[in-house]
Amino acid sequence: MVYCSGFLRPTSYERKDLHRVAWPYANGPLHLGHVAGAYLPADIFARYHRTKGDEVLMVSGSDQHGTPITIKAEQEGKKPGDIAAKYHQEFLECWQKLGISWDLFTRTGTANHARSLRISS
């Protein structure tokens, strides 16, 4: 333990980090801008903290609500839920191919997501 500014602090301390990453609309395939602009940097940052021994929780998911999904569904003559499910599955396959690891990659249509919104509001 080290005495610092009136507090005792451990000499080797473990951080607990929550990495909340952007939620892409599930209305089309991911592209390089998504990966390079949001998901690869987040994965690198999380891996760095894990190698330091920090406890990391990296979460994101597919945004299954919104105008972009409704428009895509109308264009393809499908239900918005079907479009969202299709692209959510594509996202999961993309993360696996790229080696991007999530502690949780979910979707906005789950009961857990609805409960968490009620708790935070």
Backbone as JSON Lines, residues from 0, in Angstrom:
{"i":0,"aa":"M","n":[0.83,-1.18,0.0],"ca":[0.0,0.0,0.0],"c":[0.88,1.24,0.0]}
{"i":1,"aa":"V","n":[0.42,2.25,-0.66],"ca":[1.14,3.52,-0.76],"c":[0.23,4.62,-0.22]}
{"i":2,"aa":"Y","n":[0.79,5.51,0.59],"ca":[0.03,6.64,1.11],"c":[0.1,7.76,0.08]}
{"i":3,"aa":"C","n":[-1.06,8.21,-0.39],"ca":[-1.08,9.22,-1.44],"c":[-2.22,10.19,-1.19]}
{"i":4,"aa":"S","n":[-1.92,11.43,-0.93],"ca":[-2.92,12.5,-0.74],"c":[-3.99,12.13,0.29]}
{"i":5,"aa":"G","n":[-3.55,11.53,1.39],"ca":[-4.49,11.22,2.45],"c":[-5.23,9.91,2.29]}
{"i":6,"aa":"F","n":[-4.94,9.15,1.24],"ca":[-5.62,7.88,1.0],"c":[-4.59,6.76,0.87]}
{"i":7,"aa":"L","n":[-4.95,5.6,1.33],"ca":[-4.12,4.42,1.1],"c":[-4.55,3.81,-0.22]}
{"i":8,"aa":"R","n":[-3.6,3.6,-1.08],"ca":[-3.91,3.01,-2.39],"c":[-3.03,1.79,-2.6]}
{"i":9,"aa":"P","n":[-3.57,0.74,-3.21],"ca":[-2.74,-0.44,-3.49],"c":[-1.65,-0.08,-4.5]}
{"i":10,"aa":"T","n":[-0.47,-0.69,-4.37],"ca":[0.62,-0.39,-5.29],"c":[0.34,-0.96,-6.68]}
{"i":11,"aa":"S","n":[-0.31,-2.09,-6.75],"ca":[-0.72,-2.62,-8.05],"c":[-2.24,-2.67,-8.01]}
{"i":12,"aa":"Y","n":[-2.85,-1.81,-8.76],"ca":[-4.29,-1.75,-8.66],"c":[-4.93,-2.13,-9.98]}
{"i":13,"aa":"E","n":[-6.02,-2.83,-9.86],"ca":[-6.76,-3.3,-11.02],"c":[-7.92,-2.37,-11.28]}
{"i":14,"aa":"R","n":[-8.02,-1.95,-12.54],"ca":[-9.14,-1.11,-12.93],"c":[-10.3,-1.98,-13.37]}
{"i":15,"aa":"K","n":[-11.47,-1.43,-13.24],"ca":[-12.67,-2.06,-13.79],"c":[-13.2,-1.1,-14.83]}
{"i":16,"aa":"D","n":[-13.19,-1.53,-16.08],"ca":[-13.59,-0.67,-17.19],"c":[-14.82,-1.22,-17.9]}
{"i":17,"aa":"L","n":[-15.77,-0.35,-18.12],"ca":[-16.94,-0.67,-18.94],"c":[-16.76,0.05,-20.27]}
{"i":18,"aa":"H","n":[-16.62,-0.71,-21.34],"ca":[-16.44,-0.15,-22.68],"c":[-17.76,-0.29,-23.41]}
{"i":19,"aa":"R","n":[-18.46,0.83,-23.55],"ca":[-19.75,0.86,-24.25],"c":[-19.49,1.38,-25.65]}
{"i":20,"aa":"V","n":[-19.73,0.53,-26.62],"ca":[-19.39,0.84,-28.0],"c":[-20.67,1.1,-28.8]}
{"i":21,"aa":"A","n":[-20.56,1.93,-29.83],"ca":[-21.72,2.31,-30.65],"c":[-22.53,1.11,-31.1]}
{"i":22,"aa":"W","n":[-23.83,1.32,-31.19],"ca":[-24.76,0.27,-31.62],"c":[-25.15,0.54,-33.08]}
{"i":23,"aa":"P","n":[-24.69,-0.3,-34.01],"ca":[-25.05,-0.06,-35.42],"c":[-26.51,-0.42,-35.69]}
{"i":24,"aa":"Y","n":[-27.14,0.36,-36.58],"ca":[-28.47,-0.01,-37.04],"c":[-28.36,-1.32,-37.8]}
{"i":25,"aa":"A","n":[-29.29,-2.22,-37.55],"ca":[-29.31,-3.52,-38.23],"c":[-30.12,-3.41,-39.51]}
{"i":26,"aa":"N","n":[-29.64,-2.55,-40.44],"ca":[-30.37,-2.35,-41.69],"c":[-29.49,-2.57,-42.92]}
{"i":27,"aa":"G","n":[-28.3,-3.05,-42.72],"ca":[-27.39,-3.31,-43.83],"c":[-26.08,-3.86,-43.3]}
{"i":28,"aa":"P","n":[-25.24,-4.35,-44.2],"ca":[-23.97,-4.94,-43.75],"c":[-23.03,-3.89,-43.18]}
{"i":29,"aa":"L","n":[-22.14,-4.36,-42.32],"ca":[-21.1,-3.48,-41.8],"c":[-20.14,-3.14,-42.93]}
{"i":30,"aa":"H","n":[-19.5,-1.98,-42.83],"ca":[-18.5,-1.6,-43.84],"c":[-17.24,-1.15,-43.13]}
{"i":31,"aa":"L","n":[-16.21,-0.86,-43.89],"ca":[-14.92,-0.5,-43.33],"c":[-15.01,0.69,-42.38]}
{"i":32,"aa":"G","n":[-15.86,1.65,-42.68],"ca":[-16.02,2.81,-41.8],"c":[-16.52,2.43,-40.42]}
{"i":33,"aa":"H","n":[-17.46,1.48,-40.36],"ca":[-17.92,0.99,-39.06],"c":[-16.76,0.38,-38.29]}
{"i":34,"aa":"V","n":[-16.07,-0.53,-38.96],"ca":[-15.01,-1.29,-38.29],"c":[-13.86,-0.38,-37.87]}
{"i":35,"aa":"A","n":[-13.36,0.41,-38.8],"ca":[-12.2,1.27,-38.5],"c":[-12.55,2.42,-37.57]}
{"i":36,"aa":"G","n":[-13.79,2.91,-37.64],"ca":[-14.17,4.08,-36.87],"c":[-14.66,3.8,-35.47]}
{"i":37,"aa":"A","n":[-15.14,2.59,-35.21],"ca":[-15.72,2.34,-33.89],"c":[-15.28,1.01,-33.27]}
{"i":38,"aa":"Y","n":[-15.35,-0.07,-34.02],"ca":[-15.24,-1.39,-33.41],"c":[-13.81,-1.9,-33.26]}
{"i":39,"aa":"L","n":[-12.96,-1.7,-34.24],"ca":[-11.57,-2.12,-34.1],"c":[-10.85,-1.31,-33.02]}
{"i":40,"aa":"P","n":[-10.97,0.03,-32.99],"ca":[-10.32,0.78,-31.91],"c":[-10.81,0.34,-30.52]}
{"i":41,"aa":"A","n":[-12.1,0.07,-30.39],"ca":[-12.64,-0.36,-29.1],"c":[-12.06,-1.71,-28.69]}
{"i":42,"aa":"D","n":[-11.93,-2.61,-29.65],"ca":[-11.38,-3.93,-29.37],"c":[-9.91,-3.82,-28.96]}
{"i":43,"aa":"I","n":[-9.15,-2.99,-29.65],"ca":[-7.74,-2.79,-29.3],"c":[-7.63,-2.21,-27.88]}
{"i":44,"aa":"F","n":[-8.45,-1.22,-27.58],"ca":[-8.44,-0.59,-26.26],"c":[-8.78,-1.6,-25.16]}
{"i":45,"aa":"A","n":[-9.79,-2.42,-25.4],"ca":[-10.18,-3.44,-24.42],"c":[-9.06,-4.47,-24.24]}
{"i":46,"aa":"R","n":[-8.45,-4.91,-25.33],"ca":[-7.36,-5.89,-25.23],"c":[-6.17,-5.32,-24.47]}
{"i":47,"aa":"Y","n":[-5.87,-4.07,-24.71],"ca":[-4.77,-3.41,-23.99],"c":[-5.03,-3.45,-22.49]}
{"i":48,"aa":"H","n":[-6.24,-3.08,-22.09],"ca":[-6.55,-3.06,-20.66],"c":[-6.56,-4.47,-20.07]}
{"i":49,"aa":"R","n":[-6.99,-5.44,-20.85],"ca":[-6.96,-6.83,-20.35],"c":[-5.52,-7.3,-20.14]}
{"i":50,"aa":"T","n":[-4.62,-6.94,-21.05],"ca":[-3.22,-7.36,-20.89],"c":[-2.58,-6.71,-19.67]}
{"i":51,"aa":"K","n":[-3.08,-5.56,-19.26],"ca":[-2.59,-4.9,-18.05],"c":[-3.18,-5.52,-16.78]}
{"i":52,"aa":"G","n":[-4.12,-6.44,-16.96],"ca":[-4.75,-7.08,-15.82],"c":[-6.03,-6.4,-15.36]}
{"i":53,"aa":"D","n":[-6.49,-5.42,-16.12],"ca":[-7.73,-4.74,-15.77],"c":[-8.92,-5.62,-16.11]}
{"i":54,"aa":"E","n":[-9.97,-5.46,-15.35],"ca":[-11.22,-6.16,-15.62],"c":[-12.02,-5.31,-16.6]}
{"i":55,"aa":"V","n":[-12.33,-5.89,-17.76],"ca":[-12.99,-5.15,-18.83],"c":[-14.31,-5.82,-19.2]}
{"i":56,"aa":"L","n":[-15.32,-5.01,-19.4],"ca":[-16.59,-5.47,-19.93],"c":[-16.87,-4.64,-21.17]}
{"i":57,"aa":"M","n":[-16.8,-5.27,-22.36],"ca":[-17.01,-4.56,-23.62],"c":[-18.36,-4.98,-24.19]}
{"i":58,"aa":"V","n":[-19.26,-4.0,-24.3],"ca":[-20.63,-4.3,-24.7],"c":[-21.08,-3.43,-25.87]}
{"i":59,"aa":"S","n":[-21.96,-4.0,-26.66],"ca":[-22.61,-3.3,-27.76],"c":[-23.75,-4.17,-28.22]}
{"i":60,"aa":"G","n":[-24.33,-3.82,-29.34],"ca":[-25.4,-4.62,-29.9],"c":[-25.98,-3.97,-31.13]}
{"i":61,"aa":"S","n":[-26.89,-4.66,-31.74],"ca":[-27.58,-4.15,-32.92],"c":[-28.74,-3.28,-32.49]}
{"i":62,"aa":"D","n":[-28.82,-2.09,-33.07],"ca":[-29.98,-1.23,-32.84],"c":[-31.06,-1.7,-33.8]}
{"i":63,"aa":"Q","n":[-32.12,-2.26,-33.25],"ca":[-33.18,-2.84,-34.07],"c":[-34.39,-1.94,-34.22]}
{"i":64,"aa":"H","n":[-34.25,-0.7,-33.81],"ca":[-35.36,0.24,-33.9],"c":[-34.91,1.46,-34.69]}
{"i":65,"aa":"G","n":[-35.81,2.07,-35.39],"ca":[-35.47,3.31,-36.07],"c":[-35.88,3.32,-37.52]}
{"i":66,"aa":"T","n":[-35.85,4.52,-38.04],"ca":[-36.25,4.77,-39.43],"c":[-35.43,3.98,-40.44]}
{"i":67,"aa":"P","n":[-34.09,3.88,-40.29],"ca":[-33.32,3.14,-41.3],"c":[-33.8,1.7,-41.49]}
{"i":68,"aa":"I","n":[-34.21,1.06,-40.41],"ca":[-34.67,-0.33,-40.52],"c":[-36.04,-0.39,-41.18]}
{"i":69,"aa":"T","n":[-36.9,0.54,-40.85],"ca":[-38.23,0.6,-41.46],"c":[-38.12,0.83,-42.96]}
{"i":70,"aa":"I","n":[-37.25,1.73,-43.36],"ca":[-37.07,2.02,-44.79],"c":[-36.54,0.8,-45.52]}
{"i":71,"aa":"K","n":[-35.54,0.12,-44.95],"ca":[-34.98,-1.08,-45.58],"c":[-36.04,-2.16,-45.69]}
{"i":72,"aa":"A","n":[-36.85,-2.32,-44.68],"ca":[-37.91,-3.33,-44.71],"c":[-38.92,-3.03,-45.81]}
{"i":73,"aa":"E","n":[-39.3,-1.77,-45.94],"ca":[-40.24,-1.38,-47.0],"c":[-39.63,-1.63,-48.38]}
{"i":74,"aa":"Q","n":[-38.33,-1.32,-48.54],"ca":[-37.65,-1.54,-49.83],"c":[-37.64,-3.02,-50.21]}
{"i":75,"aa":"E","n":[-37.48,-3.88,-49.21],"ca":[-37.37,-5.32,-49.49],"c":[-38.7,-6.06,-49.31]}
{"i":76,"aa":"G","n":[-39.76,-5.33,-48.94],"ca":[-41.06,-5.97,-48.74],"c":[-41.06,-6.96,-47.59]}
{"i":77,"aa":"K","n":[-40.32,-6.66,-46.54],"ca":[-40.23,-7.55,-45.38],"c":[-40.62,-6.79,-44.12]}
{"i":78,"aa":"K","n":[-40.73,-7.53,-43.03],"ca":[-41.02,-6.92,-41.73],"c":[-39.73,-6.37,-41.15]}
{"i":79,"aa":"P","n":[-39.8,-5.24,-40.42],"ca":[-38.59,-4.68,-39.8],"c":[-37.86,-5.68,-38.9]}
{"i":80,"aa":"G","n":[-38.6,-6.5,-38.17],"ca":[-37.97,-7.5,-37.3],"c":[-37.15,-8.51,-38.08]}
{"i":81,"aa":"D","n":[-37.61,-8.88,-39.28],"ca":[-36.87,-9.83,-40.12],"c":[-35.57,-9.21,-40.63]}
{"i":82,"aa":"I","n":[-35.64,-7.94,-41.0],"ca":[-34.44,-7.23,-41.47],"c":[-33.43,-7.14,-40.33]}
{"i":83,"aa":"A","n":[-33.9,-6.74,-39.16],"ca":[-33.01,-6.59,-38.0],"c":[-32.35,-7.92,-37.63]}
{"i":84,"aa":"A","n":[-33.11,-9.0,-37.65],"ca":[-32.57,-10.32,-37.32],"c":[-31.51,-10.75,-38.33]}
{"i":85,"aa":"K","n":[-31.78,-10.5,-39.59],"ca":[-30.83,-10.87,-40.65],"c":[-29.49,-10.16,-40.46]}
{"i":86,"aa":"Y","n":[-29.53,-8.86,-40.27],"ca":[-28.28,-8.12,-40.16],"c":[-27.59,-8.3,-38.81]}
{"i":87,"aa":"H","n":[-28.36,-8.57,-37.77],"ca":[-27.73,-8.89,-36.49],"c":[-26.88,-10.14,-36.63]}
{"i":88,"aa":"Q","n":[-27.42,-11.14,-37.3],"ca":[-26.66,-12.38,-37.52],"c":[-25.42,-12.12,-38.37]}
{"i":89,"aa":"E","n":[-25.54,-11.26,-39.38],"ca":[-24.37,-10.9,-40.19],"c":[-23.31,-10.2,-39.35]}
{"i":90,"aa":"F","n":[-23.75,-9.34,-38.44],"ca":[-22.79,-8.65,-37.56],"c":[-22.02,-9.66,-36.73]}
{"i":91,"aa":"L","n":[-22.73,-10.64,-36.15],"ca":[-22.07,-11.65,-35.33],"c":[-21.03,-12.42,-36.14]}
{"i":92,"aa":"E","n":[-21.37,-12.76,-37.38],"ca":[-20.43,-13.47,-38.24],"c":[-19.23,-12.59,-38.58]}
{"i":93,"aa":"C","n":[-19.47,-11.32,-38.8],"ca":[-18.4,-10.38,-39.11],"c":[-17.42,-10.27,-37.93]}
{"i":94,"aa":"W","n":[-17.96,-10.13,-36.71],"ca":[-17.08,-10.02,-35.54],"c":[-16.21,-11.25,-35.4]}
{"i":95,"aa":"Q","n":[-16.8,-12.41,-35.66],"ca":[-16.04,-13.66,-35.54],"c":[-14.92,-13.7,-36.57]}
{"i":96,"aa":"K","n":[-15.22,-13.33,-37.82],"ca":[-14.2,-13.33,-38.87],"c":[-13.08,-12.35,-38.59]}
{"i":97,"aa":"L","n":[-13.43,-11.19,-38.0],"ca":[-12.43,-10.16,-37.71],"c":[-11.69,-10.42,-36.39]}
{"i":98,"aa":"G","n":[-12.19,-11.35,-35.59],"ca":[-11.56,-11.63,-34.31],"c":[-11.88,-10.6,-33.25]}
{"i":99,"aa":"I","n":[-12.95,-9.85,-33.44],"ca":[-13.36,-8.86,-32.44],"c":[-14.22,-9.59,-31.4]}
{"i":100,"aa":"S","n":[-13.79,-9.47,-30.16],"ca":[-14.47,-10.22,-29.11],"c":[-15.26,-9.29,-28.21]}
{"i":101,"aa":"W","n":[-16.49,-9.65,-27.99],"ca":[-17.4,-8.89,-27.13],"c":[-17.66,-9.69,-25.88]}
{"i":102,"aa":"D","n":[-17.84,-9.02,-24.78],"ca":[-18.34,-9.69,-23.59],"c":[-19.85,-9.83,-23.72]}
{"i":103,"aa":"L","n":[-20.45,-8.86,-24.41],"ca":[-21.88,-8.93,-24.7],"c":[-22.15,-8.15,-25.98]}
{"i":104,"aa":"F","n":[-22.68,-8.83,-26.98],"ca":[-23.17,-8.16,-28.19],"c":[-24.61,-8.6,-28.34]}
{"i":105,"aa":"T","n":[-25.52,-7.73,-28.0],"ca":[-26.93,-8.07,-27.9],"c":[-27.73,-7.29,-28.93]}
{"i":106,"aa":"R","n":[-28.98,-7.06,-28.67],"ca":[-29.83,-6.28,-29.57],"c":[-30.86,-5.51,-28.76]}
{"i":107,"aa":"T","n":[-31.36,-4.44,-29.33],"ca":[-32.3,-3.6,-28.6],"c":[-33.67,-4.23,-28.44]}
{"i":108,"aa":"G","n":[-33.93,-5.32,-29.12],"ca":[-35.23,-5.96,-29.04],"c":[-35.37,-6.98,-27.93]}
{"i":109,"aa":"T","n":[-34.4,-7.09,-27.04],"ca":[-34.47,-8.1,-25.98],"c":[-35.19,-7.58,-24.75]}
{"i":110,"aa":"A","n":[-35.72,-8.5,-23.96],"ca":[-36.38,-8.13,-22.7],"c":[-35.37,-7.49,-21.74]}
{"i":111,"aa":"N","n":[-34.14,-7.98,-21.74],"ca":[-33.1,-7.41,-20.87],"c":[-32.85,-5.94,-21.22]}
{"i":112,"aa":"H","n":[-32.81,-5.64,-22.5],"ca":[-32.59,-4.25,-22.93],"c":[-33.75,-3.36,-22.46]}
{"i":113,"aa":"A","n":[-34.97,-3.85,-22.61],"ca":[-36.14,-3.08,-22.18],"c":[-36.09,-2.83,-20.67]}
{"i":114,"aa":"R","n":[-35.72,-3.86,-19.89],"ca":[-35.6,-3.68,-18.44],"c":[-34.53,-2.68,-18.08]}
{"i":115,"aa":"S","n":[-33.4,-2.72,-18.75],"ca":[-32.3,-1.79,-18.43],"c":[-32.69,-0.35,-18.74]}
{"i":116,"aa":"L","n":[-33.52,-0.14,-19.75],"ca":[-33.98,1.21,-20.06],"c":[-34.92,1.73,-18.97]}
{"i":117,"aa":"R","n":[-35.77,0.86,-18.47],"ca":[-36.69,1.28,-17.39],"c":[-35.92,1.61,-16.12]}
{"i":118,"aa":"I","n":[-34.84,0.87,-15.85],"ca":[-34.05,1.09,-14.65],"c":[-33.31,2.41,-14.73]}
{"i":119,"aa":"S","n":[-32.77,2.74,-15.9],"ca":[-31.94,3.94,-16.05],"c":[-32.74,5.22,-16.23]}
{"i":120,"aa":"S","n":[-34.02,5.13,-16.52],"ca":[-34.78,6.36,-16.76],"c":[-35.47,6.87,-15.52]}
